[in-house]
Coordinates of C-alpha atoms in Angstrom, one line a residue:
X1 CA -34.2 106.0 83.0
X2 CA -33.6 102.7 84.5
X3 CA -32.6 104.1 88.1
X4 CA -35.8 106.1 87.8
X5 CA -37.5 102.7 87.2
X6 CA -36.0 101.3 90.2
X7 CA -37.2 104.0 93.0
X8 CA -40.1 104.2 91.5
X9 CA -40.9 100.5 91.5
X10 CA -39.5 100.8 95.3
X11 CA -41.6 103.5 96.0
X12 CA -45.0 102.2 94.6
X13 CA -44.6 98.9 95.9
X14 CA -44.0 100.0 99.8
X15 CA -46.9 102.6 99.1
X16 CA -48.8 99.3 98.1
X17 CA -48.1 97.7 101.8
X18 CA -45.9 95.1 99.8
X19 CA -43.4 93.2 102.7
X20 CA -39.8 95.3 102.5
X21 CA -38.0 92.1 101.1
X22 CA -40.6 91.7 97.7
X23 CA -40.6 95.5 97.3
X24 CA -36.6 95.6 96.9
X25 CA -37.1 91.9 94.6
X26 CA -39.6 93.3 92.3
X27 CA -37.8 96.8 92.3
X28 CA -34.9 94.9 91.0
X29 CA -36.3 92.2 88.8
X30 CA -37.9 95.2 87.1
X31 CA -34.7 97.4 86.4
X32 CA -33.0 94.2 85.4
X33 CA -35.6 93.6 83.0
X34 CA -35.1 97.1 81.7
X35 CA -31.6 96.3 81.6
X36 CA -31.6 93.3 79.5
X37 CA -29.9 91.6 82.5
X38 CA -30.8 87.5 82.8
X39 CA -33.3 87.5 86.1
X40 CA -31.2 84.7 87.0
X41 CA -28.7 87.1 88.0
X42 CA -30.9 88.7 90.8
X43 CA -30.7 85.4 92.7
X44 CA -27.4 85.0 92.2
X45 CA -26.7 88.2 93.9
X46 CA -29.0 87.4 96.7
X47 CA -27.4 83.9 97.4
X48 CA -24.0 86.1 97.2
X49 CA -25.9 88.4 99.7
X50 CA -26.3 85.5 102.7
X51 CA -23.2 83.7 101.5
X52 CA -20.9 85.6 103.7
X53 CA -19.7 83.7 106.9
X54 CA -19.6 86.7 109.5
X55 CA -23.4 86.1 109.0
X56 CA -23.5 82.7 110.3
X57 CA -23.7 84.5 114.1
X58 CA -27.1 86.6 113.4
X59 CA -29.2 83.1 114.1
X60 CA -27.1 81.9 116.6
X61 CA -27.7 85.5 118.7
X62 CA -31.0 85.6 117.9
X63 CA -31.5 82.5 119.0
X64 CA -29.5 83.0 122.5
X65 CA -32.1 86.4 123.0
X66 CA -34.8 84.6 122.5
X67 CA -33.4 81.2 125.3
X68 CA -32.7 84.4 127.7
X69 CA -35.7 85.9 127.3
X70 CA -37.6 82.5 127.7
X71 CA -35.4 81.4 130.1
X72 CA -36.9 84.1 133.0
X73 CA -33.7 87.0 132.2
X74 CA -35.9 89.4 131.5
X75 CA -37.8 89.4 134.5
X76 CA -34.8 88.8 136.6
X77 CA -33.3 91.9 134.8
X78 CA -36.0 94.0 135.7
X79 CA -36.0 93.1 139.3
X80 CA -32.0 94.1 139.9
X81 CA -33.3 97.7 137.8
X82 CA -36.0 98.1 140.3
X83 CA -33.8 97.7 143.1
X84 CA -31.6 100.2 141.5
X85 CA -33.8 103.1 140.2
X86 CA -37.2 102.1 141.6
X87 CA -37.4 104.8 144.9
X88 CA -37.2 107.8 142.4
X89 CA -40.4 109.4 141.1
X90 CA -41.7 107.6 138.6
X91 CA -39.0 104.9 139.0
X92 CA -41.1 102.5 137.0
X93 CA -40.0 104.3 133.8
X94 CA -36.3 104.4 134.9
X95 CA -36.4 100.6 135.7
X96 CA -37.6 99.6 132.3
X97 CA -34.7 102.0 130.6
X98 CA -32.1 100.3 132.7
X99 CA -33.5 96.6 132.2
X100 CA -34.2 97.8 128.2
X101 CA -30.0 98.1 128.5
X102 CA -29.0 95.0 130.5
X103 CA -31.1 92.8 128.1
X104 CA -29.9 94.6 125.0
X105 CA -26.7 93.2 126.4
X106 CA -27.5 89.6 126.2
X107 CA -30.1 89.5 122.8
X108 CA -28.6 92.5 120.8
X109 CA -31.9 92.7 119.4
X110 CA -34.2 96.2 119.6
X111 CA -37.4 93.8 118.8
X112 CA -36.6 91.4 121.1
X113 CA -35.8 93.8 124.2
X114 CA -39.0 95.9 123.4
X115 CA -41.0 92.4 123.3
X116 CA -39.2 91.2 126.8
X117 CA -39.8 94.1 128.6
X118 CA -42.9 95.1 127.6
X119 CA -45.2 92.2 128.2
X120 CA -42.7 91.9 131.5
X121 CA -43.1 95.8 132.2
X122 CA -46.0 97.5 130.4
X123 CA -48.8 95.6 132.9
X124 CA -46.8 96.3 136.2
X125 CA -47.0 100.1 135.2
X126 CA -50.2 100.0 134.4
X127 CA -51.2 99.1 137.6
X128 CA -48.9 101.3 139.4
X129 CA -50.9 104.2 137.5
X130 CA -48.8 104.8 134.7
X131 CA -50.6 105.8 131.7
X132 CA -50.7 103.7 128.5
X133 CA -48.4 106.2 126.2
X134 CA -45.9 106.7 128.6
X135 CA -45.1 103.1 129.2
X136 CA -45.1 102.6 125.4
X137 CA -43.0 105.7 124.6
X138 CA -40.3 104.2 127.3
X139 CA -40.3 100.4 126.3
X140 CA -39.7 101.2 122.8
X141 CA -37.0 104.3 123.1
X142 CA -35.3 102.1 125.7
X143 CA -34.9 99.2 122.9
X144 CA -32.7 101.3 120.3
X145 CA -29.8 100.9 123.4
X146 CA -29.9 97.4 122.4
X147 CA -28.8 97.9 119.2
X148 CA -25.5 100.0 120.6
X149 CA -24.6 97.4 123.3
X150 CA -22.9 94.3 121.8
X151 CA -24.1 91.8 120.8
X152 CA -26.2 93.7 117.9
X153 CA -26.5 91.3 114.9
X154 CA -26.6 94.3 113.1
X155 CA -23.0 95.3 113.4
X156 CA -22.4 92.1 111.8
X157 CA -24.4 92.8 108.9
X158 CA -22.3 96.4 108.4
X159 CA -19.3 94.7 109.4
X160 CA -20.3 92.5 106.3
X161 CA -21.4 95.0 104.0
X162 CA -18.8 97.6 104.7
X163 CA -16.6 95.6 102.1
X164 CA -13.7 96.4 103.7
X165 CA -13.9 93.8 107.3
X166 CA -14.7 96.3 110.0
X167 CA -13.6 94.4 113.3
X168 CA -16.6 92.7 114.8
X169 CA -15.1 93.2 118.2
X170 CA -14.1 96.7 117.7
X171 CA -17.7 97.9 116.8
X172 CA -19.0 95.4 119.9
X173 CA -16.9 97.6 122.0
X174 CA -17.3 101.1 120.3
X175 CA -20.9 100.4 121.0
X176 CA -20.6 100.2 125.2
X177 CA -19.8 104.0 126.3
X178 CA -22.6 105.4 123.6
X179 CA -25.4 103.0 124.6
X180 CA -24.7 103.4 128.1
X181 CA -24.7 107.6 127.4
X182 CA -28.2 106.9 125.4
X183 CA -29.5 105.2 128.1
X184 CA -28.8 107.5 130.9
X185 CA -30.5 110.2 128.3
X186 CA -33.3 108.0 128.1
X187 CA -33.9 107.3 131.9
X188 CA -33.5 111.5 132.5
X189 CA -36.2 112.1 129.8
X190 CA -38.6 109.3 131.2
X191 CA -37.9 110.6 135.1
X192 CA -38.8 114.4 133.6
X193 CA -41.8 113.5 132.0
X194 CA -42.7 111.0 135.1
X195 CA -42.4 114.2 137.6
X196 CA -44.8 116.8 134.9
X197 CA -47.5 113.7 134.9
X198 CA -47.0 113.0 139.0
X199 CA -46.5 109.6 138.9
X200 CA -45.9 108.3 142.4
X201 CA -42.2 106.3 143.6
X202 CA -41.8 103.5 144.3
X203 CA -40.1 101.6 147.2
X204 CA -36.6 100.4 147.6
X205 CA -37.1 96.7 148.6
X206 CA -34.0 96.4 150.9
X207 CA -30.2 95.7 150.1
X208 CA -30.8 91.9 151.2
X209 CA -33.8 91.4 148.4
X210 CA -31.2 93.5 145.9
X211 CA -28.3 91.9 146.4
X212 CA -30.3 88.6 146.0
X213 CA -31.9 89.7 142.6
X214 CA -28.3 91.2 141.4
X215 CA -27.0 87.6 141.9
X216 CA -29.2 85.7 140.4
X217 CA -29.1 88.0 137.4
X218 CA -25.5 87.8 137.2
X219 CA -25.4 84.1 135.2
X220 CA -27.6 86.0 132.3
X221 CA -25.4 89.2 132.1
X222 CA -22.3 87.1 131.8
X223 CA -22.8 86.0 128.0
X224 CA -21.9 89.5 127.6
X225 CA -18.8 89.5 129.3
X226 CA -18.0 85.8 127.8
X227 CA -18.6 86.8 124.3
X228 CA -16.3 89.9 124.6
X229 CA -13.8 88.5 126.7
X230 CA -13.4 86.0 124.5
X231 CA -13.4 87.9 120.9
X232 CA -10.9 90.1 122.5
X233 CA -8.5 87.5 124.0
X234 CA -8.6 86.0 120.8
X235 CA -10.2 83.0 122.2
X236 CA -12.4 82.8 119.6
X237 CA -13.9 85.1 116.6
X238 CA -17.4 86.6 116.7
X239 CA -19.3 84.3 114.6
X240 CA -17.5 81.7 117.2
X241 CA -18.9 83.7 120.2
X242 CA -22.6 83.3 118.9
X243 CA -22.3 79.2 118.5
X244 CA -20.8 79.4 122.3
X245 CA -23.3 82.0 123.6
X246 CA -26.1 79.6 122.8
X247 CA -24.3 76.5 124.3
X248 CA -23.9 78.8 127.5
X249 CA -27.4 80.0 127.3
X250 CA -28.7 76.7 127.1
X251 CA -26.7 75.5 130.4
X252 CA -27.7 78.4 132.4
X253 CA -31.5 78.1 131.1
X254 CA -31.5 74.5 131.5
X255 CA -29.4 74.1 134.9
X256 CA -28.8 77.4 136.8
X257 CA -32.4 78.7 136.5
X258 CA -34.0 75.4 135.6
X259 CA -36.7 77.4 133.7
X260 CA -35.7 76.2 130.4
X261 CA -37.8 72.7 128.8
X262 CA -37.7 71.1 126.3
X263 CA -41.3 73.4 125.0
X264 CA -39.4 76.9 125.6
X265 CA -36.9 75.1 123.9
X266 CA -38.6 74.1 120.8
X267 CA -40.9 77.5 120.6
X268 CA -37.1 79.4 120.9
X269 CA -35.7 77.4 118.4
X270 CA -39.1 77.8 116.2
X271 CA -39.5 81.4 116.3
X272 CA -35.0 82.1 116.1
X273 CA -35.8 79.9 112.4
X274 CA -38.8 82.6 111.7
X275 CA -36.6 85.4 112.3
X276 CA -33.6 84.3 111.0
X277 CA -35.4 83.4 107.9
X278 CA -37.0 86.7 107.9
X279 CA -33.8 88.7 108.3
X280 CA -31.7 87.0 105.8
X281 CA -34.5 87.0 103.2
X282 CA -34.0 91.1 103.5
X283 CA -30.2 90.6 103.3
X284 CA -30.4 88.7 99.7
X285 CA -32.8 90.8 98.7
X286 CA -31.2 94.0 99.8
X287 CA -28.0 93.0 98.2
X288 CA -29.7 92.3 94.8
X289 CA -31.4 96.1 95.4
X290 CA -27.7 97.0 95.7
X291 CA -26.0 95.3 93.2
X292 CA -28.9 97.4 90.6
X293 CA -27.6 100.4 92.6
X294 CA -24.1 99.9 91.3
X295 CA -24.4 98.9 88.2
X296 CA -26.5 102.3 87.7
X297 CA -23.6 103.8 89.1
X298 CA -25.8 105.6 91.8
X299 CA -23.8 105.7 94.7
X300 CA -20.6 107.1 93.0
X301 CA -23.5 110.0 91.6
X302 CA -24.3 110.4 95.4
X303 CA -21.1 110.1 96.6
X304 CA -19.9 113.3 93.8
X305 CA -23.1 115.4 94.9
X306 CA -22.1 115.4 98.5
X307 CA -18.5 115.4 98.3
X308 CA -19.1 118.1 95.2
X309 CA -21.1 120.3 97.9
X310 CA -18.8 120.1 100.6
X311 CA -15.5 118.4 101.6
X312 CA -16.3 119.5 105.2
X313 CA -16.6 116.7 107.4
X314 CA -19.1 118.0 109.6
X315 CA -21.3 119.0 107.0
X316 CA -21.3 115.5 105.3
X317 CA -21.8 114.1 108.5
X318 CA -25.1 116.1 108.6
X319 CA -26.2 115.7 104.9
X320 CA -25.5 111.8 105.8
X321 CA -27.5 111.5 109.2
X322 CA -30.2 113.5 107.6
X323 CA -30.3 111.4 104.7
X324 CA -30.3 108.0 106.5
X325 CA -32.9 109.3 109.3
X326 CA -35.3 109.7 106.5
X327 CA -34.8 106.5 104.7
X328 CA -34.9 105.3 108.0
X329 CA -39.0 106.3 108.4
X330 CA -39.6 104.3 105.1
X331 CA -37.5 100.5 104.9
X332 CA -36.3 98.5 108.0
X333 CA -32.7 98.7 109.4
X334 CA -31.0 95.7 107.6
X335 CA -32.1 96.1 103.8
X336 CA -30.6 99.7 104.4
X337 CA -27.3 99.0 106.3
X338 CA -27.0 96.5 103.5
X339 CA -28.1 99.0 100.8
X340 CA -26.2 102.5 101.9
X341 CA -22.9 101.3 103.6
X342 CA -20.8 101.1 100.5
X343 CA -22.4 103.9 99.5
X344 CA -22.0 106.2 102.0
X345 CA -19.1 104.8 104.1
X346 CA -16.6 105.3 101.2
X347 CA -18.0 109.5 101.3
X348 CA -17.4 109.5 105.2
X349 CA -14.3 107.8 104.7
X350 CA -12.5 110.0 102.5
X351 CA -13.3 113.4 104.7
X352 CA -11.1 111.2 107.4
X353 CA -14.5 109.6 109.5
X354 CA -13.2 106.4 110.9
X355 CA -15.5 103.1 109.8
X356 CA -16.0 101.8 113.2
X357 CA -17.3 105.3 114.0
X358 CA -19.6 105.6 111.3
X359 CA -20.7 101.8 112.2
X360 CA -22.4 103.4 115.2
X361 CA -23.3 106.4 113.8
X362 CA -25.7 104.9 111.8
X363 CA -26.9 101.7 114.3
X364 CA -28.5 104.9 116.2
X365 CA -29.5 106.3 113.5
X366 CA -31.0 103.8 111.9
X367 CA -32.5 102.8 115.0
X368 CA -34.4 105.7 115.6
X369 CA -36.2 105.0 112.3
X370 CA -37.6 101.8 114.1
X371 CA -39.5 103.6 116.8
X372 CA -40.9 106.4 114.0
X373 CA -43.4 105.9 111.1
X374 CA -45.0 104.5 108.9
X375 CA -42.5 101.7 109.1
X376 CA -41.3 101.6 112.8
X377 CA -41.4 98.1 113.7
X378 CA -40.2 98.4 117.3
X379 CA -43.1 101.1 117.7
X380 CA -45.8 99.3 116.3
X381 CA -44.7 96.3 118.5
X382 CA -44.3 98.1 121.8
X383 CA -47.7 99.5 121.0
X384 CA -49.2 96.1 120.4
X385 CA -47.9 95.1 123.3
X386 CA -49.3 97.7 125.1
X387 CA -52.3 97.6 123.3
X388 CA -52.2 101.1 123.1
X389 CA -52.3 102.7 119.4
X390 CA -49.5 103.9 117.7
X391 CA -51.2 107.3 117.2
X392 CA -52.0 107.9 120.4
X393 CA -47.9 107.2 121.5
X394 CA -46.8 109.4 118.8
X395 CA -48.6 112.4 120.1
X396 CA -46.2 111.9 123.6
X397 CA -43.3 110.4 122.0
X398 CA -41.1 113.8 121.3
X399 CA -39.1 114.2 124.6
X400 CA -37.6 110.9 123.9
X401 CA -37.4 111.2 120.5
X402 CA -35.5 114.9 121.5
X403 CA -33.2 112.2 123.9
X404 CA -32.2 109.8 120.8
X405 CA -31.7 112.9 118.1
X406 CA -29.3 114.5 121.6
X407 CA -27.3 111.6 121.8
X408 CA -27.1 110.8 118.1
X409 CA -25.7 114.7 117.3
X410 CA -22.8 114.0 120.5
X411 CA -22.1 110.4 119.1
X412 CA -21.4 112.1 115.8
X413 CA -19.5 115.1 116.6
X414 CA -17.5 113.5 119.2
X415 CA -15.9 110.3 117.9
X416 CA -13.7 109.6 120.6
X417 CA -16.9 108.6 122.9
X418 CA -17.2 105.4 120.2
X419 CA -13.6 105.3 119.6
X420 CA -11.9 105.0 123.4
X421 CA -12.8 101.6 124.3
X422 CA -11.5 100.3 120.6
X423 CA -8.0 102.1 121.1
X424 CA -7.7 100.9 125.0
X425 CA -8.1 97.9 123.6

């Protein structure tokens, strides 16, 4: 009765248009309530829920995305892709794929990225007569790769909800070969559909004006290489890397491209506190959510009827991708790493699927929920952006949709293309 309380209360509330984080509160207020359970105990749980010190590096990268992308990256990004895939027909589209990926590299954010390179990339295309849908479709497909490419604060949050401390720098690196296979999945898809429409090419601008663009890019693109180099060298941990990719940020900002005041400063600073706020608020409230979840006992139920079905491990991993793909359309990707990880990592687990594969596994997953309704976030703000509406993008949006489901089924199957870098390493 009480666990029919809880979805239900879920369900109506979302239904309601109430904000993700309030719907999983009241959901679990209102079982607790049922339960007999002291409300006091909800915030308990949700001050449990942020209390966890891996997640001390979600500000600190959002905050470095958002100094990179104020500090001109972006557009510098986007001038070494058009160097590189600009000739081809409708190069435009391959550009903002490949500058979607480089920038995913230094913000690890699918918001941020689809934000960046859509008020950078959305107007150029327009003028270049590309039509509204298409650049929509592209900017927002092209931001999942950020959440694959480290750093994505959202391995941290599965690293911290897994319960059992999945490396950090193993799922930063099991995420490179997959988000570089998505991408190049992507960019076929957009160059497809750019030679059906007859979009024109563009023009390579010379291996002097490359090379010039590559180099000045190069500065941005290393807080990748230093955050890796030094999680892996042991130089420091990953909630260390965050603190020192924003120190490095800020220096290369400030005094390499001199583009970074003390305004873009504060409005950085301003809108990493919004977001950080906003994301940690669905963490607490998510692990609340979850802690009513357990004491229901409903993912051990889950974990019986799938395992009670089939012990087959590609069968769970199909029952599981299906399952989180259509939770995916209806809540946002933290509350529900938070929510289904100990759920459903423990099933995966005991068929012999390794954690840091599942971790990406479901980032993709997961992800793809962001650029699909009603919830979508990363759709809805690509399409503001692009001031095009969502329903008119969604009638064009399969091929790339077809793209992410491609790469998500290989990224399952085929665990050694998430699991090579980890064990060279």
């Amino acid at each position: 009765m009480e666990l029919i309380i809880l979805v239900s209360v879920l369900v109506v509330l979302l239904a309601l248009g109430v904000p993700v984080a309030y719907s999983l509160l009241g959901s679990a207020m209102a079982t607790f309530l049922a339960l007999d359970i002291p409300l006091v105990v909800v915030f308990q749980r949700m001050a449990a829920g942020v209390s966890v010190f891996t997640l001390m590096a979600i500000p600190f990268f959002i905050f470095a995305g958002d100094l990179m992308y104020r500090s001109g990256i972006a557009k510098r990004l986007v001038e070494v892709a058009e160097g590189a895939f600009g000739r081809t027909r409708g190069g435009l589209g391959l550009v903002n794929v490949g500058a979607s990926t480089m920038f995913g590299a230094v913000s690890g954010s699918a918001i941020a990225s689809a934000s960046a390179m859509g008020s950078t990339l959305m107007p150029l295309m327009r003028e270049r007569g590309y039509e509204g849908d298409y650049t929509v479709n592209v900017t927002v497909t092209a931001a999942i790769v950020g959440l694959l490419v480290p750093p994505s604060h959202n391995m941290i949050i599965y690293s911290a909800a897994s319960g059992i401390g999945v490396s950090i720098g193993d799922l930063f690196l099991a995420g490179i070969i997959p988000g570089i296979m998505t991408a190049a999945l992507l960019m076929f898809v957009a160059w497809r559909v750019a030679v059906k429409r007859g979009y024109a090419s563009g023009a390579f601008p010379g291996w002097r004006s490359f090379l010039r663009a590559l180099l000045f890019a190069v500065p941005g693109l290393l807080t990748a290489i230093i955050i890796m180099g030094g999680i892996l060298s042991g130089i420091f941990t990953a909630t260390e890397s965050s603190a020192i990719a924003v120190i490095y940020t800020i220096a290369v900002g400030a005094f390499v491209y001199r583009t970074l005041g003390w305004q873009r400063f504060s409005e950085a600073a301003m809108q990493s506190v919004k977001i950080t706020a906003m994301v940690l608020l669905i963490i607490g409230a998510a692990t609340a959510f979850g802690y009513a979840l357990a004491i229901l006992e409903a993912p051990a139920q889950l974990a019986d009827m799938i395992t009670s079905a089939t012990s087959n491990p590609i069968l769970v991993l199909l029952i599981v991708n299906v399952i989180l793909l259509v939770l995916g359309t209806f809540m946002d990707m933290s509350p529900l790493i938070i929510i289904t990880t100990p759920i459903l990592l423990p099933v995966v687990m005991e068929v012999g699927v390794d954690p840091v594969h599942f971790g990406i596994v479901m980032m993709l997953n997961l992800g793809i929920g962001l650029v699909t309704p009603p919830v979508g976030s990363v759709l809805f703000v690509g399409s503001a952006v692009g001031k095009v509406p969502v329903e008119e993008a969604v009638k064009t949006i399969w091929p790339f949709y077809g793209a992410l489901l491609l790469a998500l089924m290989i990224i399952t199957f085929i665990p050694a293309i998430s699991l090579a870098l980890p064990n060279l390493f």
